[in-house]
Coordinates of C-alpha atoms in Angstrom, one line a residue:
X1 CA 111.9 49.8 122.7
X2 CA 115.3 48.1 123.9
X3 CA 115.2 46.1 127.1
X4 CA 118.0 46.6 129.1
X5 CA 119.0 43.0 131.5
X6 CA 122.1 42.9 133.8
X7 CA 123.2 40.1 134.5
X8 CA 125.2 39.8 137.8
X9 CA 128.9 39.4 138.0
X10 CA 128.6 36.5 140.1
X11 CA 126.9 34.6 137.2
X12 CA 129.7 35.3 134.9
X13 CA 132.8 34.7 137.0
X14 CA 134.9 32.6 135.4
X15 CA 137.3 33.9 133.1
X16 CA 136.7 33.6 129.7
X17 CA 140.1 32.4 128.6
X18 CA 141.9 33.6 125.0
X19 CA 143.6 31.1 122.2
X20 CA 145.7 32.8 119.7
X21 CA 143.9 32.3 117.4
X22 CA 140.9 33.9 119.3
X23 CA 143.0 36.8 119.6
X24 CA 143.8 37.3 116.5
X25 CA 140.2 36.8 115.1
X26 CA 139.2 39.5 117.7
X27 CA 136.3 36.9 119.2
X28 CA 135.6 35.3 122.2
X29 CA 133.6 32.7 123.0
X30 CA 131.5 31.8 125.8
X31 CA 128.0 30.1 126.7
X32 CA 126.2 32.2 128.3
X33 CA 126.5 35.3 125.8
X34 CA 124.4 33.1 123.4
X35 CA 122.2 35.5 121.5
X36 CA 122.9 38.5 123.6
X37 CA 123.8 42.1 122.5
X38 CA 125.6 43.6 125.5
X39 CA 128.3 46.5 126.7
X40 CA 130.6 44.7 129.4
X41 CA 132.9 46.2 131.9
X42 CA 136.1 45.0 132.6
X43 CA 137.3 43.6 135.6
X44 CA 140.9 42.8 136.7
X45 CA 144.7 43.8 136.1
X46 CA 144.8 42.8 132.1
X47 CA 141.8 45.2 131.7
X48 CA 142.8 48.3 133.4
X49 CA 143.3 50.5 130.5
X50 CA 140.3 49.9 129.0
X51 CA 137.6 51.7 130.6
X52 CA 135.0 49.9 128.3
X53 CA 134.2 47.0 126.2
X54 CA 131.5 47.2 123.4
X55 CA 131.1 43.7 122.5
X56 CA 128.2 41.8 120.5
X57 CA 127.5 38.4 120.5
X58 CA 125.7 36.2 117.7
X59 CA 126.0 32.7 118.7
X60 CA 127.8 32.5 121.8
X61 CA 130.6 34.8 120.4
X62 CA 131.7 38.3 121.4
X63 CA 133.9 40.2 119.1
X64 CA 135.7 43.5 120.6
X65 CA 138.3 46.3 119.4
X66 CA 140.8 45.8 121.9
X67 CA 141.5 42.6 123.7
X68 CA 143.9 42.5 126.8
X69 CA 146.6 39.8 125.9
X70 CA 145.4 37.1 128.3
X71 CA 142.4 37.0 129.8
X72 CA 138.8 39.3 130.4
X73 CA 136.8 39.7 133.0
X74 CA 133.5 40.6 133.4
X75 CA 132.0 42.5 136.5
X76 CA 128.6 42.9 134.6
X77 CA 127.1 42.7 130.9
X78 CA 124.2 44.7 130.6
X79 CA 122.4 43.8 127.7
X80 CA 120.5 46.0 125.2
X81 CA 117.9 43.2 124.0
X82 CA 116.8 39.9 125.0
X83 CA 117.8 38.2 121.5
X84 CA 120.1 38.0 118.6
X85 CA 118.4 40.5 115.9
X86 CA 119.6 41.5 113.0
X87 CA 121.0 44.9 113.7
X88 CA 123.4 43.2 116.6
X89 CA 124.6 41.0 113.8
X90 CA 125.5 44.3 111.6
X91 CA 127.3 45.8 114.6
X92 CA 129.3 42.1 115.0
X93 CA 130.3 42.7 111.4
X94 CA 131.1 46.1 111.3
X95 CA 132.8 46.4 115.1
X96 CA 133.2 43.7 116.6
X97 CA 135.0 41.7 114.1
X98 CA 137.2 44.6 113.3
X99 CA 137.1 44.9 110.2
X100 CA 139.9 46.3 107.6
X101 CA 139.7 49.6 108.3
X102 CA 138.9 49.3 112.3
X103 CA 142.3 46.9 112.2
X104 CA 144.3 50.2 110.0
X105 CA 143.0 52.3 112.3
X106 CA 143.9 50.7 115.6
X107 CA 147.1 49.7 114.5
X108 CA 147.7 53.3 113.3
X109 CA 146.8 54.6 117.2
X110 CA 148.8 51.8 118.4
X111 CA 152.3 52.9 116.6
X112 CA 151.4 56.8 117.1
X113 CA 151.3 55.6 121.0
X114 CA 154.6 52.9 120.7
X115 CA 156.6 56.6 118.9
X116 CA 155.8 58.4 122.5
X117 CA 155.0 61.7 120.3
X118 CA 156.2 63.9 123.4
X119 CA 160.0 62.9 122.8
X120 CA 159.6 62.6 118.6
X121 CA 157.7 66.2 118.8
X122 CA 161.0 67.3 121.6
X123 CA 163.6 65.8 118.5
X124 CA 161.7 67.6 115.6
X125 CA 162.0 71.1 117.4
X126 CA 165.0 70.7 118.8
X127 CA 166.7 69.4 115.9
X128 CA 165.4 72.6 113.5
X129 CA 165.4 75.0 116.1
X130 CA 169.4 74.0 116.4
X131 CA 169.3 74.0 112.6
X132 CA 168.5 77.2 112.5
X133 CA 171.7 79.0 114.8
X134 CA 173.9 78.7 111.9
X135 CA 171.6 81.2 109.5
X136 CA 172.8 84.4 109.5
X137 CA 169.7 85.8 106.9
X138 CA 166.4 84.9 106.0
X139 CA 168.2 84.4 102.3
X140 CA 169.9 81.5 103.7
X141 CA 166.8 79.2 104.2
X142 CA 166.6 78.0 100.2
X143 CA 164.3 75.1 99.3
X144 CA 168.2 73.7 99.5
X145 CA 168.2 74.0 103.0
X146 CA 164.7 73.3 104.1
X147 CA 165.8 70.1 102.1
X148 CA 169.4 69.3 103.9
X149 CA 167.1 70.0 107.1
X150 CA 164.5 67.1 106.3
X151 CA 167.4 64.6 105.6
X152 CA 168.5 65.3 109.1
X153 CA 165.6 65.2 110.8
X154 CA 163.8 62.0 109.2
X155 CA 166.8 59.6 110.7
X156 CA 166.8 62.3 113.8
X157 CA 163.4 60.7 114.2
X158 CA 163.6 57.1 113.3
X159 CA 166.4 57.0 115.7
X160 CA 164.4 58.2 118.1
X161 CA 161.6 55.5 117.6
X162 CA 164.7 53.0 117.8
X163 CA 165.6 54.1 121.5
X164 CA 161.9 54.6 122.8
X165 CA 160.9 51.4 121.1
X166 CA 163.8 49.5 122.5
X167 CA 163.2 50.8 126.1
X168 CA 159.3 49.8 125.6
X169 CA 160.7 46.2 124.3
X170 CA 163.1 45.6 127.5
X171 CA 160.2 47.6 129.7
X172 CA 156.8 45.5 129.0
X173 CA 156.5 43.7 133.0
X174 CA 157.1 47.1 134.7
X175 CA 155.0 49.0 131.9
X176 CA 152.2 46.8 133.3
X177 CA 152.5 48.4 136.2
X178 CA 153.9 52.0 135.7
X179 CA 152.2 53.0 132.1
X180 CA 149.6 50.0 131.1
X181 CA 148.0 51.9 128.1
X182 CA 151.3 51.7 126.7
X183 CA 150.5 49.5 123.5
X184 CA 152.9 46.9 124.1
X185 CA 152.3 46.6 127.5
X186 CA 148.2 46.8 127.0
X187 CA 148.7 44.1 124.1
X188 CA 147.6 46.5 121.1
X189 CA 151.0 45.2 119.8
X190 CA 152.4 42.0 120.3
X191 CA 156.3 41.9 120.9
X192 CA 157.1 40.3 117.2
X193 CA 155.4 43.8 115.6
X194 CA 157.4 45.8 118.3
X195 CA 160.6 43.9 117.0
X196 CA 160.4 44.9 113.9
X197 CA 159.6 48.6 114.6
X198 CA 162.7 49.0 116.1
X199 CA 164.8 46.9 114.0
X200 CA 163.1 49.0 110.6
X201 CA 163.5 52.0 112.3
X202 CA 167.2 51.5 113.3
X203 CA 167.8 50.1 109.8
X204 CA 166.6 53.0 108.1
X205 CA 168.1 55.8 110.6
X206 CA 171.7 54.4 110.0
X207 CA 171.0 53.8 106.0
X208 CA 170.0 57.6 105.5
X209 CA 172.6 58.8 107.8
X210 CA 175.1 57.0 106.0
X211 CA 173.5 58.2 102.9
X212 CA 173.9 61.8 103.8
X213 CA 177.6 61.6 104.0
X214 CA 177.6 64.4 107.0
X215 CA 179.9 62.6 109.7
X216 CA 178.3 64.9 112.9
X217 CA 175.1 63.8 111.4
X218 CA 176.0 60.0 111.2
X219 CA 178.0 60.3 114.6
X220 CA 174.9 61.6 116.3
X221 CA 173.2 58.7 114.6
X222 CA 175.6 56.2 116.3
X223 CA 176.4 57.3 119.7
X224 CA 172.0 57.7 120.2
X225 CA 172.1 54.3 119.4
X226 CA 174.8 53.3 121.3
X227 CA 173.3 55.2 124.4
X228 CA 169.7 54.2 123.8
X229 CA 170.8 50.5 123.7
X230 CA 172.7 50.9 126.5
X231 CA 170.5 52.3 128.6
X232 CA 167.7 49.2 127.9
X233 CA 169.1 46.3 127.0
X234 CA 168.5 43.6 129.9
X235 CA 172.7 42.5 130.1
X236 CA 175.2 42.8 132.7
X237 CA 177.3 45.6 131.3
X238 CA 173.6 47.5 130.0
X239 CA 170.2 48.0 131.2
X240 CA 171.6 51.0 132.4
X241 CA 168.3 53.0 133.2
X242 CA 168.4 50.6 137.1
X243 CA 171.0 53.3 138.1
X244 CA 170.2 56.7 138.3
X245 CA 173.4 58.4 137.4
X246 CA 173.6 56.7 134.2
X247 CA 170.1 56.8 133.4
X248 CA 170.3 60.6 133.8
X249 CA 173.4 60.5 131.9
X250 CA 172.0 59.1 128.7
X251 CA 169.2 61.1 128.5
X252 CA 171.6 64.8 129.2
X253 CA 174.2 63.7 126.5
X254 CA 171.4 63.1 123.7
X255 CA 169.1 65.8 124.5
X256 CA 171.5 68.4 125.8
X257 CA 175.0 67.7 124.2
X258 CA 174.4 65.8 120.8
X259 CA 171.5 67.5 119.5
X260 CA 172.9 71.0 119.8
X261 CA 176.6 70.3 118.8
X262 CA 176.0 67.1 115.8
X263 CA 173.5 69.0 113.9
X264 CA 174.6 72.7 114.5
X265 CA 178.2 71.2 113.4
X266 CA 176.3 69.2 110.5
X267 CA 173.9 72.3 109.3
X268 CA 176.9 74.7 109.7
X269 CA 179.8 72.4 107.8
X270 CA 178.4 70.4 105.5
X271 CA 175.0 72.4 104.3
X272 CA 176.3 75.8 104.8
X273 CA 179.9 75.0 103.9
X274 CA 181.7 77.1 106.7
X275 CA 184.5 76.6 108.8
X276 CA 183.1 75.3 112.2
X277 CA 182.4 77.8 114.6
X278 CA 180.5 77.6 118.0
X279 CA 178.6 80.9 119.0
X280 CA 176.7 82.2 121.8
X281 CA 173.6 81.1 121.1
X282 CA 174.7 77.3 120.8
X283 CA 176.9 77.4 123.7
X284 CA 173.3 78.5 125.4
X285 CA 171.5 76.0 123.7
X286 CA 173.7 73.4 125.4
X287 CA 174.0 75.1 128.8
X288 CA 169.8 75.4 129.3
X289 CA 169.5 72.2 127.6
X290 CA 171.6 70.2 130.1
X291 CA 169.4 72.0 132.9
X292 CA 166.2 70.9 130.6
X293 CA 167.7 67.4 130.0
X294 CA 168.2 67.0 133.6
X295 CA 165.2 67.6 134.8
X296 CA 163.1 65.5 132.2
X297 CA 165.7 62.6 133.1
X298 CA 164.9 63.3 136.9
X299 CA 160.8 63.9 136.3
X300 CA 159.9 61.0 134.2
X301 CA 160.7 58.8 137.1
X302 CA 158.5 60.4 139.9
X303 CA 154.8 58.6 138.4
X304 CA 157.2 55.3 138.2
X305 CA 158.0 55.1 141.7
X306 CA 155.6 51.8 142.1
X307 CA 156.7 50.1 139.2
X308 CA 160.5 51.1 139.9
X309 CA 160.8 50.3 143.3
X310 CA 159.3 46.4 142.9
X311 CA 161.4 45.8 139.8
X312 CA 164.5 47.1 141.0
X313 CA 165.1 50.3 139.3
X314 CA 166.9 52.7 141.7
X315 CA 165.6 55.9 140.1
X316 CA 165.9 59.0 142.3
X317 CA 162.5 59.2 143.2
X318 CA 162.8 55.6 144.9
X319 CA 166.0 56.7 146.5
X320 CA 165.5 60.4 147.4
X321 CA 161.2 60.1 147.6
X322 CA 158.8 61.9 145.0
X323 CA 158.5 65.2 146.7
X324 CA 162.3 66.1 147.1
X325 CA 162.7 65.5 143.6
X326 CA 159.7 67.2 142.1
X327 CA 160.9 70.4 144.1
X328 CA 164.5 69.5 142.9
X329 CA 163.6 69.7 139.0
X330 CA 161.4 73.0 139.9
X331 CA 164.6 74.7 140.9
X332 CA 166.6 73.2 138.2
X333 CA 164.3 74.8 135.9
X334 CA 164.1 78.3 137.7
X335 CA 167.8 78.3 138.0
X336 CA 168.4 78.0 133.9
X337 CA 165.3 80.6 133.4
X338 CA 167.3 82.8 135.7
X339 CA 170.5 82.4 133.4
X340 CA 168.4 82.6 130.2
X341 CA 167.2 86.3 131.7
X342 CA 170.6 87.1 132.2
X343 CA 172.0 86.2 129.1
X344 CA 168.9 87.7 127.3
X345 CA 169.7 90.7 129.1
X346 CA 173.1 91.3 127.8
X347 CA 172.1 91.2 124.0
X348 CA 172.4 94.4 122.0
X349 CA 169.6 94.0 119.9
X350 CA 166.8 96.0 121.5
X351 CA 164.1 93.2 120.2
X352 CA 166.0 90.3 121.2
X353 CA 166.8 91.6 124.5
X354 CA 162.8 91.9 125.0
X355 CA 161.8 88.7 123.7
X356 CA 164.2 86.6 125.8
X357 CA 164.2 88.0 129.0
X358 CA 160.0 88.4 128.7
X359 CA 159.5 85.1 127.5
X360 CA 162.0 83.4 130.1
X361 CA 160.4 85.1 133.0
X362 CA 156.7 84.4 131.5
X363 CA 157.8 80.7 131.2
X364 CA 159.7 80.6 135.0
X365 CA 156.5 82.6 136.3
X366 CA 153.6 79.7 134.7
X367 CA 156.4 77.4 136.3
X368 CA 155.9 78.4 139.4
X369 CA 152.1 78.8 139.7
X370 CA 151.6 75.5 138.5
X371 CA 154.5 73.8 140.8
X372 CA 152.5 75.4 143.6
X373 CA 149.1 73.5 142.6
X374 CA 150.7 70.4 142.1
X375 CA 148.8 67.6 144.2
X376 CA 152.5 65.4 144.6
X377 CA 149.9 62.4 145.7
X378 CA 148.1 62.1 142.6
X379 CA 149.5 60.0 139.5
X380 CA 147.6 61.4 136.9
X381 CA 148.4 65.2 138.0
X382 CA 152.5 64.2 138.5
X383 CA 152.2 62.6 134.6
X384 CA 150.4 65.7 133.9
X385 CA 152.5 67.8 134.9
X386 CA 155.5 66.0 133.0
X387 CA 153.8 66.4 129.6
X388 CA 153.5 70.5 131.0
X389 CA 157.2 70.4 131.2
X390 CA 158.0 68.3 127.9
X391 CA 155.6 72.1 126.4
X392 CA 157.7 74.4 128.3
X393 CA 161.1 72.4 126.3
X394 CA 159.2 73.1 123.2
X395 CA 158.9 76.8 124.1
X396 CA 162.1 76.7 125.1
X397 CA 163.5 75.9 121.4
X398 CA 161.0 78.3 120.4
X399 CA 163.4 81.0 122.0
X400 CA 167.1 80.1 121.5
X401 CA 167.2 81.4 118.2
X402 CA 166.8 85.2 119.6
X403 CA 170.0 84.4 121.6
X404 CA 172.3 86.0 119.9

């Protein structure tokens, strides 16, 4: 049976400092984990998102799966045996080293997290629940379309990596602060990798939009780009996102304006071949989307207020205080379920009429409840509660098509 030593903090409190080349070889080096298989737990700013650190050491070397980017720090190692045997050196070359597929793996996780899969999830439904207003029968949605669909939606979504990859890019200090397991921010990416994301994913957004020959398509394409950079980029006439008008701004005009009017106008003209016509249910699209957009733009700020306030970024939650503006986006929300009711209300399709108005006021009512529980204090229950409202915009998209 396994000993298990601790060693005090106070015997290991110097810091045990990186190279680049350490890094990159996953390993760090220090005396006094000579022959010792351990678990360590982090201490200090460069650690916080790591709850753990499973580390081995053979000869004075510990290699880990994540390292911060500059330094750890250890507030105790307990140790699971009193010498180097041969199944610690096993776990050394199977974990700590992080091997091939460890390194695929991590890397993998560490993109998924750079994406923000919230806002690509929000673009996929939203883009092909827009899509979809310009059908008129179920014989409309050929293998043809499904197909003109996917070509809009893969540079839809690249674009989309572009803007959230740029903002992460120009972001990395106050991401320290405000959203550490970010992977740029935690060092699961270094800024070179993060470079090229955006760069590749920019390139390849404009080359199939261009490709598709669909100028709402290609339009979108540009002004998202021209917004997104705009709203990041560290320069005197950009790095919009420190004022909160224009912050709020970019995000309404993507996510309310040019994803319901580029792609119905795309998916109606140049897939479907019709003259261009807006109906009621896009004209509602937009309306409740500008509430929606408004809100997310307003909400995504109130965790941030920290991070905000030291850096500079007048948000409205460092202007107007967390609680005024949580309670502001609540009635935003109530106020476009409200109209949704209405408007579902006024259909003459019997089924329609019962699936709007029931599923806006089901929607408004889980609103509510869980507004009222809200603990306004606690971080992790405000960011919780954001991710609740990025689901109710999916359910959202989920219901536009009955408007009709």
């Amino acid at each position: 049976m396994l000993k298990v030593q601790t060693i005090p903090g106070i015997h290991i409190k110097r810091d045990v400092r990186l190279t680049d080349d350490q890094r990159k070889g996953g390993l760090v080096w220090d005396q006094r984990l000579n022959g010792q298989a351990m678990v360590a737990k982090p201490l200090g700013f460069q650690c916080i998102s790591y709850k753990s650190l499973k580390l081995i050491s053979a000869y004075g070397y510990a290699g880990c799966k994540s390292l911060p980017s500059r330094s750890l720090r250890y507030r105790e190692i307990s140790c699971k045996s009193d010498r180097y045997d041969r199944s610690s050196a096993q776990y050394l070359r199977t974990e700590g080293s992080a091997g091939f597929i460890t390194n695929i793996m991590k890397y993998l996780n560490a993109f998924y997290e750079f994406c923000r899969p919230h806002t690509v999830l929000g673009t996929v439904i939203g883009v092909t629940s827009v899509s979809l207003l310009p059908v008129k029968s179920v014989a409309e949605i050929s293998p043809l379309f499904l197909m003109e669909l996917l070509k809009a939606l893969i540079p839809a979504v690249f674009m989309n990596i572009y803007v959230v990859g740029l903002n992460q890019i120009y972001d990395i200090e106050i991401d320290k602060v405000n959203k550490p397991n970010l992977p740029l921010a935690s060092g699961e990416l270094n800024i070179a990798t993060g470079i090229t994301l955006v760069i590749s994913s920019l390139i390849m957004s404009f080359y199939m939009g261009i490709k598709s020959g669909s100028r709402p398509l290609f339009g979108a394409l540009v002004i998202s780009f021209l917004l997104g950079s705009a709203y990041s980029i560290d320069h005197p006439l950009f790095r919009w996102k420190r004022h909160a008008f224009l912050a709020a701004s970019c995000i309404l005009c993507v996510r309310a304006i040019l994803v319901q009017f580029a792609f119905y106008a795309h998916m109606q003209v140049c897939v479907l071949q019709r003259p261009l016509s807006f109906t009621k249910s896009v004209t509602f699209a937009t309306v409740f989307m500008c509430f929606f957009s408004a809100v997310i733009a307003l909400f995504k700020d109130i965790p941030d207020v920290h991070g905000d306030k030291h850096f500079g970024i007048q948000s409205f939650s460092v202007r107007l205080g967390q609680k005024r503006v949580f309670w502001l986006c609540i009635d935003l929300l109530l106020t476009a379920y409200s109209i949704a009711i209405l408007v579902g209300a006024s259909s003459s399709d019997k089924y329609r009429r019962i699936i709007t108005v029931v599923g806006h006021g089901i929607l408004a009512s889980v609103l509510f409840v869980q507004a009222r529980r809200l603990d306004i204090e606690s971080k992790s229950s405000i960011t919780s509660f954001y991710m609740f409202i990025w689901k109710l915009f999916y359910a959202e998209y989920l219901l536009i098509p009955f408007v009709r």
